[in-house]
Coordinates of C-alpha atoms in Angstrom, one line a residue:
X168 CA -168.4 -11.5 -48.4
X169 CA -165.8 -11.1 -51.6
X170 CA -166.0 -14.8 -51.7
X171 CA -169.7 -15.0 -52.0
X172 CA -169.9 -12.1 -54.2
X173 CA -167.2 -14.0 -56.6
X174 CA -169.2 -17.1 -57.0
X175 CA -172.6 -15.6 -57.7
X176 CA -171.2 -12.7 -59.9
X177 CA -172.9 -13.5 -63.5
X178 CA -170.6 -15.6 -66.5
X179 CA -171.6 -13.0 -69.0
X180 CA -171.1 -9.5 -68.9
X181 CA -173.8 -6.8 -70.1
X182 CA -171.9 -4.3 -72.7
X183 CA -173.9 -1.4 -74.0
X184 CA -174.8 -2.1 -77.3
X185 CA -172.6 1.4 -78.8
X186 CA -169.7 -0.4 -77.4
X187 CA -166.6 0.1 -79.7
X188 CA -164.7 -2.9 -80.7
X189 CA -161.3 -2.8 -82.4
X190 CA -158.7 -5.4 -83.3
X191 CA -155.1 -5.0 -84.6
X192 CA -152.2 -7.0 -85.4
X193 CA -148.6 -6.8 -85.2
X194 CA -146.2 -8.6 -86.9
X195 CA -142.7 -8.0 -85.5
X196 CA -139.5 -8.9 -87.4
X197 CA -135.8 -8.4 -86.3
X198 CA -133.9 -6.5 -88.9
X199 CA -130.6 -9.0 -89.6
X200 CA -127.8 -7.9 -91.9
X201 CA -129.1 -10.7 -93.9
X202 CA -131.9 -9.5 -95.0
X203 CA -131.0 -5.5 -95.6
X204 CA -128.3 -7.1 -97.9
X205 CA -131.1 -8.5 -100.0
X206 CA -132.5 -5.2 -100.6
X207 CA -129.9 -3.4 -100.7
X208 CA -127.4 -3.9 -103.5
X209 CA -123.8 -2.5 -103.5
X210 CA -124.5 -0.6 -106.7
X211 CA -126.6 2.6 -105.5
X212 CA -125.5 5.4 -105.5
X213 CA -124.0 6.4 -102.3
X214 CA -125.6 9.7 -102.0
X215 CA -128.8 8.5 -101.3
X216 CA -129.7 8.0 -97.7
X217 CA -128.3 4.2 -96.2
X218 CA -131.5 2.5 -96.1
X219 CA -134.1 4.9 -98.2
X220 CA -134.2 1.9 -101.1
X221 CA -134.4 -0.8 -98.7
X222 CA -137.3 0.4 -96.7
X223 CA -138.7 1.2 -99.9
X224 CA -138.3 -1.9 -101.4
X225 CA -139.6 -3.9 -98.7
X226 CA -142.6 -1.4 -98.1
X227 CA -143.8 -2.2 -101.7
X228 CA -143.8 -5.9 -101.5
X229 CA -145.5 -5.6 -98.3
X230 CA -148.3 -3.4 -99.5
X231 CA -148.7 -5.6 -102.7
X232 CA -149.3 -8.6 -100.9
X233 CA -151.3 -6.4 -98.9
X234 CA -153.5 -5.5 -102.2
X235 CA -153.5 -8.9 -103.3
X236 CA -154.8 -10.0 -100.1
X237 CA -157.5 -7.1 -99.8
X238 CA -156.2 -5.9 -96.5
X239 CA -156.4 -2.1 -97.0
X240 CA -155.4 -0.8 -93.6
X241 CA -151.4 -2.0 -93.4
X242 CA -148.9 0.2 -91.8
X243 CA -144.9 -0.2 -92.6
X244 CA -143.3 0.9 -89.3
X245 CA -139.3 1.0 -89.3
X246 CA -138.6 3.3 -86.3
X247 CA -138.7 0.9 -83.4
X248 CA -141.7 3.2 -81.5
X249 CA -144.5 1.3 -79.7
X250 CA -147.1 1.0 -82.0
X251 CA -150.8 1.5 -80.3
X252 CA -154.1 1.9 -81.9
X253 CA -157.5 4.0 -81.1
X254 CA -161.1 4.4 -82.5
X255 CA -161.5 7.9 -83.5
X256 CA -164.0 9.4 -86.3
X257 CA -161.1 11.0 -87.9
X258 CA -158.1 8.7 -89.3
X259 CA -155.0 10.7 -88.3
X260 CA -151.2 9.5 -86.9
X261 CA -149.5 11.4 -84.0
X262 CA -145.9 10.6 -83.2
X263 CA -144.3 11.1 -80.0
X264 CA -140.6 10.4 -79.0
X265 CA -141.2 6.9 -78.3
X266 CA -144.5 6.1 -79.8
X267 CA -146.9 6.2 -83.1
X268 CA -150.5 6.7 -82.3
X269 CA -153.0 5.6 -85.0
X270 CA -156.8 6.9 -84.9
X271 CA -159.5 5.6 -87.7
X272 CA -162.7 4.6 -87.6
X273 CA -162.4 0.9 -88.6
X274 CA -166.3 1.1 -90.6
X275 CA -164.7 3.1 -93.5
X276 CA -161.5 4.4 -92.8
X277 CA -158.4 2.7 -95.2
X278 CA -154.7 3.4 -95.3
X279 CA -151.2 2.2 -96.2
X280 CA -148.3 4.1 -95.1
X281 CA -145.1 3.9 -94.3
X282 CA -143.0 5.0 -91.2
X283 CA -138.9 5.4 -91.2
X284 CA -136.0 7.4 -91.4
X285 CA -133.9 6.3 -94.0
X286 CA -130.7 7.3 -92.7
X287 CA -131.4 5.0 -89.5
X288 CA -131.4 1.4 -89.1
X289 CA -134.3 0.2 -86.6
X290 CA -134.0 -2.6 -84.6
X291 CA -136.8 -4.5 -86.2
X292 CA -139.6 -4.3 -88.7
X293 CA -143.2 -3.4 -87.5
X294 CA -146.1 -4.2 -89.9
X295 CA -149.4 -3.3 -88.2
X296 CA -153.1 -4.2 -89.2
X297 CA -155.6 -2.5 -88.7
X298 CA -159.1 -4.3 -88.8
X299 CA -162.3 -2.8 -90.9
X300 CA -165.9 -3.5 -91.1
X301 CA -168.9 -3.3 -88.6
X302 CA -168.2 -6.9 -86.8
X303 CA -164.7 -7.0 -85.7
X304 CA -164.8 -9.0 -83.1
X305 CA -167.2 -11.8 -84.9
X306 CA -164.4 -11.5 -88.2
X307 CA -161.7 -11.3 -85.5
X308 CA -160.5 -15.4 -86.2
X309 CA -161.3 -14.6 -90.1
X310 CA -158.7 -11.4 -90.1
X311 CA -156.0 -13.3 -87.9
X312 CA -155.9 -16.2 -90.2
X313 CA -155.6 -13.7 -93.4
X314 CA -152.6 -12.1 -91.7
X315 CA -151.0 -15.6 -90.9
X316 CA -151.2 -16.3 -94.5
X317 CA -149.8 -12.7 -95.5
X318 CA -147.3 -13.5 -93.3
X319 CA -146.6 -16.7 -95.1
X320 CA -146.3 -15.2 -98.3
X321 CA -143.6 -12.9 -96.9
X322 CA -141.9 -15.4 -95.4
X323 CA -141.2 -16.8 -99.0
X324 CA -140.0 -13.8 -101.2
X325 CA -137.8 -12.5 -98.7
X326 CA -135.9 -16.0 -98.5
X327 CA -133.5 -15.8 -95.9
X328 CA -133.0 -18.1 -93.1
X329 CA -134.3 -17.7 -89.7
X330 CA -137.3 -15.7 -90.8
X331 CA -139.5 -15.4 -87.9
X332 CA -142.3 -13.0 -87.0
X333 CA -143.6 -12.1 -83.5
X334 CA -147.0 -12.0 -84.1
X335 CA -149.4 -10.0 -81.5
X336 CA -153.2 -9.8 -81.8
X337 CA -154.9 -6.7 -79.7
X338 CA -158.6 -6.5 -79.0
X339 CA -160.7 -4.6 -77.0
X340 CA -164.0 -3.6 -76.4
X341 CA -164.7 0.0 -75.4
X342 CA -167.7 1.8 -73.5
X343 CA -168.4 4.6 -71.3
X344 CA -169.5 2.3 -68.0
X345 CA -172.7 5.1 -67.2
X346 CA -174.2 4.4 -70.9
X347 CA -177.3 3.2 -69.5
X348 CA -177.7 7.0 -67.7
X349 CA -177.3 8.0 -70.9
X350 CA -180.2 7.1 -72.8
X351 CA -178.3 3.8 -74.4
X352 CA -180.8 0.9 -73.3
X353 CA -179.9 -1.7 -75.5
X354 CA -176.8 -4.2 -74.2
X355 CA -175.0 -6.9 -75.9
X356 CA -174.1 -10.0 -73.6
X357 CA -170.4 -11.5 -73.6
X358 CA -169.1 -14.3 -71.9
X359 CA -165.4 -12.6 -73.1
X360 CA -163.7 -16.4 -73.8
X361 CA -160.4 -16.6 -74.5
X362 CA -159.0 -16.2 -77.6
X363 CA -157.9 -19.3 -78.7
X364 CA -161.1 -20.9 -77.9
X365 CA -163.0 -18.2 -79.5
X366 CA -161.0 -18.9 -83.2
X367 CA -161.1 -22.2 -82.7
X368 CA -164.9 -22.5 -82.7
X369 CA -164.4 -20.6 -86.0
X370 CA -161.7 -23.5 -87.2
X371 CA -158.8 -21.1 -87.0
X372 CA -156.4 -23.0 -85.1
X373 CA -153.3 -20.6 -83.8
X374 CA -150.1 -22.0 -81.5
X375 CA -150.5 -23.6 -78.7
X376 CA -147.2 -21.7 -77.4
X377 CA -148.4 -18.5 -76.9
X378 CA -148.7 -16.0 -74.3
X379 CA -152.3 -14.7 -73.0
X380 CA -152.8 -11.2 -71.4
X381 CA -156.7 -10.0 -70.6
X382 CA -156.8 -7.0 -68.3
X383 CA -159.1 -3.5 -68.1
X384 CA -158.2 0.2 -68.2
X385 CA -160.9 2.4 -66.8
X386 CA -160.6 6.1 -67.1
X387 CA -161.7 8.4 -63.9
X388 CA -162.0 11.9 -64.8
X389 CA -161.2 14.2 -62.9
X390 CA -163.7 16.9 -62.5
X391 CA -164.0 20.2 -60.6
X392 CA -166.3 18.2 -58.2
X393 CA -163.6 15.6 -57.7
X394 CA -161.3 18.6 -56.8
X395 CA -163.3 19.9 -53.9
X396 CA -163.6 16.3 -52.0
X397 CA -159.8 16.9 -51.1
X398 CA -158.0 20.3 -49.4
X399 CA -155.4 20.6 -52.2
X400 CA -152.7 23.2 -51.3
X401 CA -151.3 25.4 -54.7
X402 CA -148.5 26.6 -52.5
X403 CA -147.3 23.4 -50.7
X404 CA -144.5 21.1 -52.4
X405 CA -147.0 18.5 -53.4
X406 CA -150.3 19.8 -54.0
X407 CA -152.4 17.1 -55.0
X408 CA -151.6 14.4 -52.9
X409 CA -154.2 14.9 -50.6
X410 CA -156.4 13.9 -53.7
X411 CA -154.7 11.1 -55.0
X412 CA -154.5 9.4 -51.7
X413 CA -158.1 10.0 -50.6
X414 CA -158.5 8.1 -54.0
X415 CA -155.9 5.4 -53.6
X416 CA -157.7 4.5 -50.5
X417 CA -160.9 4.5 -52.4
X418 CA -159.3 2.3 -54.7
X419 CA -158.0 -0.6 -52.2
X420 CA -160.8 -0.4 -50.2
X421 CA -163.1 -1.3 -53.6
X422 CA -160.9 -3.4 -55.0
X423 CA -160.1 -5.5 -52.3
X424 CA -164.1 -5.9 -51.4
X425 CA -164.6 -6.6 -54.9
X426 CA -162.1 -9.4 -54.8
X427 CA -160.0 -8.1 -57.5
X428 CA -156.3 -8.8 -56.6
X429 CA -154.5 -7.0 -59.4
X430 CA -154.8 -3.7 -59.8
X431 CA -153.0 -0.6 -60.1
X432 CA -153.9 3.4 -60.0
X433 CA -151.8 5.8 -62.3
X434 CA -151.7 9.1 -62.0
X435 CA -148.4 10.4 -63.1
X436 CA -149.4 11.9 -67.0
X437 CA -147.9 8.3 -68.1
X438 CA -149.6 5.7 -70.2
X439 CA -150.0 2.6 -68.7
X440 CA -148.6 -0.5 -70.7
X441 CA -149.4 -3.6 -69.5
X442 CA -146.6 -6.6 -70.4
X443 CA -146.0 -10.2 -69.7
X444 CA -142.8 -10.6 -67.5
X445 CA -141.9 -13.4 -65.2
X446 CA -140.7 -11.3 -63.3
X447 CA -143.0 -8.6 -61.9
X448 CA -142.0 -5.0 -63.0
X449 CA -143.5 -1.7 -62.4
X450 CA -140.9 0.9 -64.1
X451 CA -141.2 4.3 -66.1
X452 CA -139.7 3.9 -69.0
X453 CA -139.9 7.9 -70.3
X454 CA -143.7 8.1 -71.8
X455 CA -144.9 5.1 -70.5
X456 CA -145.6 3.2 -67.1
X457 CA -144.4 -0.3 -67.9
X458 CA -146.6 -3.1 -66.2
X459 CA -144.7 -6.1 -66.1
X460 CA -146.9 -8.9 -65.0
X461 CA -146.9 -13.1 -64.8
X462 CA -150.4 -13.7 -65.3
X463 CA -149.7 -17.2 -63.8
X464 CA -148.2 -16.2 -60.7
X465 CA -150.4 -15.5 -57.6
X466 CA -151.7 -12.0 -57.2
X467 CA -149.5 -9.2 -56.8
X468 CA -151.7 -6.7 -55.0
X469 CA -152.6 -3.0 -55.4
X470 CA -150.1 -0.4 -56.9
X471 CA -150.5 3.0 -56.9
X472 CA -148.1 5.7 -58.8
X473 CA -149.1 9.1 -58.9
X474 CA -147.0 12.6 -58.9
X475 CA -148.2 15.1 -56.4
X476 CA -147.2 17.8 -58.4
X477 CA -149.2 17.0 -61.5
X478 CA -152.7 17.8 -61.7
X479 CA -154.0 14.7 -64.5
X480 CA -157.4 15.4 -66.7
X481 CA -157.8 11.3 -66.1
X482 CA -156.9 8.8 -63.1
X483 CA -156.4 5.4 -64.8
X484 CA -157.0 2.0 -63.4
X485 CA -155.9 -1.2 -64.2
X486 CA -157.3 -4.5 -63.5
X487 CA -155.4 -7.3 -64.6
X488 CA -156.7 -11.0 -65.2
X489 CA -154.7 -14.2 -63.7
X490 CA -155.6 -17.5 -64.4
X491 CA -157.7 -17.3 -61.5
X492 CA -159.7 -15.0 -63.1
X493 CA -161.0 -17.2 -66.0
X494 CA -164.1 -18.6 -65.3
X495 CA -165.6 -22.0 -66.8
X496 CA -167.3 -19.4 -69.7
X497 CA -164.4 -16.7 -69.9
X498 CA -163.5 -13.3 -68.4
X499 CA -167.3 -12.3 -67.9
X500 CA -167.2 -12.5 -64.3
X501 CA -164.2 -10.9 -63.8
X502 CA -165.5 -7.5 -65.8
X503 CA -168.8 -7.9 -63.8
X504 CA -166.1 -7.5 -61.0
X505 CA -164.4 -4.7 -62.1
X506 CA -167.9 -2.6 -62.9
X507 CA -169.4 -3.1 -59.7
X508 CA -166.0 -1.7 -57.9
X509 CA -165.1 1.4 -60.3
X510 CA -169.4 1.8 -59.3
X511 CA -168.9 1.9 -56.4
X512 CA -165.6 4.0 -56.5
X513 CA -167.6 6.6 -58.8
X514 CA -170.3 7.0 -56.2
X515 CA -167.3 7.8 -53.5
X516 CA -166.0 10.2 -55.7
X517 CA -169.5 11.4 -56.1
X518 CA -169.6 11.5 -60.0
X519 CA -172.6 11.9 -61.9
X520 CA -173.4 9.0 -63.9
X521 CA -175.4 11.6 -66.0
X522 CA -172.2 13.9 -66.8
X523 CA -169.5 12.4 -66.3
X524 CA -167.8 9.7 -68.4
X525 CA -166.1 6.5 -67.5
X526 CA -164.4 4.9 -69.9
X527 CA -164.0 0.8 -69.7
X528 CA -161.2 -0.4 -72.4
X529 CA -161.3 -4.6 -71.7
X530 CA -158.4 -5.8 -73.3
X531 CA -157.5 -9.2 -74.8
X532 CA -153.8 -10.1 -76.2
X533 CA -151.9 -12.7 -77.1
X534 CA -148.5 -13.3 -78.9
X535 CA -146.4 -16.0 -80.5
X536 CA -143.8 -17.2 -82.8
X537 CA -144.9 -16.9 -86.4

């Protein structure tokens, strides 16, 4: 029955039309001795902090190529946390022990800031992008290939050898997956190609070397009607595992009959950070819940991490894409997948399309040598 349900499942996927998009790039670069001697000459004072004037220094070429460019939302970032990116109608930063969390509304919000401590030497250099206007993901090939070219510029007034930037292109499309209960009618279809192919029709060629992750994060909430399908014990030594198996089962059951091999459910109060690895890893690493995962390898199957003694406002699943995944049009099929199974997981749960919100974050990334 999966197999049938596979083949016939529509190439495009229907996203209502309020669906956020958002785009941002990072441009990674290691920090060598080579390059804070450049900036930093023997004749400062030593008073000052170590590295205040050559964070400075390199901040303020970065932002005026930046200007010259007209790229107004560039971030310096020298304090080797894991930069990640949200929509929000407010522009604020939040900073956590290992991350930097940056929220802006990409239709008007603009900013240029730097993070760092001068009296600490990072491991590398971070310059994030943050994309603006009302089509992002039409402009997406437009904005890449005006970073590549900031990039470039870099590349010659720093002149020092062996200058080489990881460069990493994020895109997703957000939506709450019960718009349509929700008086939002309109859709927007996507057949969700590949990058590559989608900048190339656009003549922006990138390296063929690169690696390729597309996978989905969908938020379950986790309401008071949620609570009462399980017999949750405050006075046992793990309260809430009776819940977060009943919806693990859920999970395999749906996934499995929905012919999605790749999947995990995380509810620990971690964030879930999907990575390329050849080797697969599933590790906490403090904050985070590191996915490591070889999007060429066969499946890996269903994983669930959850703590029993922590009662989360969201359960989080991931569905991640193998090359088995892409169809002749793109990853259209594969979110057509992943809707009908969380729909089906919902109605389990018993949650009200009306009410209750569940969020769908599709995800495409890929990363190269720069």
């Amino acid at each position: 029955m999966s197999i049938i349900r596979k083949r016939s499942a529509s190439h495009k996927a229907y996203i209502p039309a309020n669906a956020r998009d958002n785009q941002y790039i990072i441009a990674e670069l290691p920090l060598t001795d080579e390059l804070i001697g450049k900036f930093s000459p023997q004749s400062l004072s030593g008073q000052q902090p170590p590295y205040l004037h050559f964070y400075q220094v390199l901040s303020e070429l970065f932002f005026k190529l930046s200007d010259e460019l007209e790229i107004t939302n560039s971030l310096f970032i020298a304090n080797d946390k894991l930069a990640r990116v949200r929509y929000s109608q407010e522009m604020h930063q939040w900073q956590t022990n290992q991350q930097i969390l940056f929220y802006y509304n990409p239709s008007y919000h603009e900013l240029q800031k730097s993070f760092f401590d001068p009296h600490v030497r990072a491991k590398k250099i971070t310059l994030l992008f943050l994309s603006t206007g009302e089509d992002i993901r039409y402009n997406a090939a437009r904005f890449h290939a005006k970073i590549c070219l900031l990039l470039g510029k870099l590349k010659q007034e720093l002149a020092v050898a062996e200058v080489n930037f990881r460069l990493r292109d994020h895109q997703h499309l957000t939506y709450d997956l019960n718009a349509r209960k929700k008086a939002v009618i309109n859709s927007q279809a996507h057949k969700l190609r590949p990058i590559p192919e989608r900048y190339a029709s656009q003549n922006v060629a990138i390296d063929k070397d690169i690696s390729a992750m597309t996978y989905a994060v969908v938020n379950i909430p986790v309401s008071n009607n949620l609570l009462k399908l399980a017999e949750i014990d405050h006075h046992s030594i793990d309260p809430y595992n009776p819940l977060y198996t009943l919806i693990a089962d859920i999970f395999t059951r749906v996934t499995k009959q929905y012919n999605l091999n790749n999947g995990a459910l995380i509810a620990n109060g971690l964030v879930p950070i999907v990575r390329q690895s050849e080797e697969e890893a599933f590790r906490r690493s403090g904050e985070l819940q590191v996915l490591g995962v070889n999007p060429e390898s066969p499946p890996f199957g269903i994983v669930c991490k959850w703590d029993a003694l922590e009662l989360v406002d969201d359960i989080q699943l991931v569905f991640i894409a193998t090359k088995n995944d892409q169809g002749d049009y793109g990853y259209g099929r594969f979110l057509n997948q992943i809707e009908l199974a969380v729909r089906l997981m919902a109605f389990e749960l018993a949650l009200s399309p009306e009410k209750d919100e569940v969020i769908v974050r599709f995800h495409q990334h890929i990363a190269y040598n720069l």
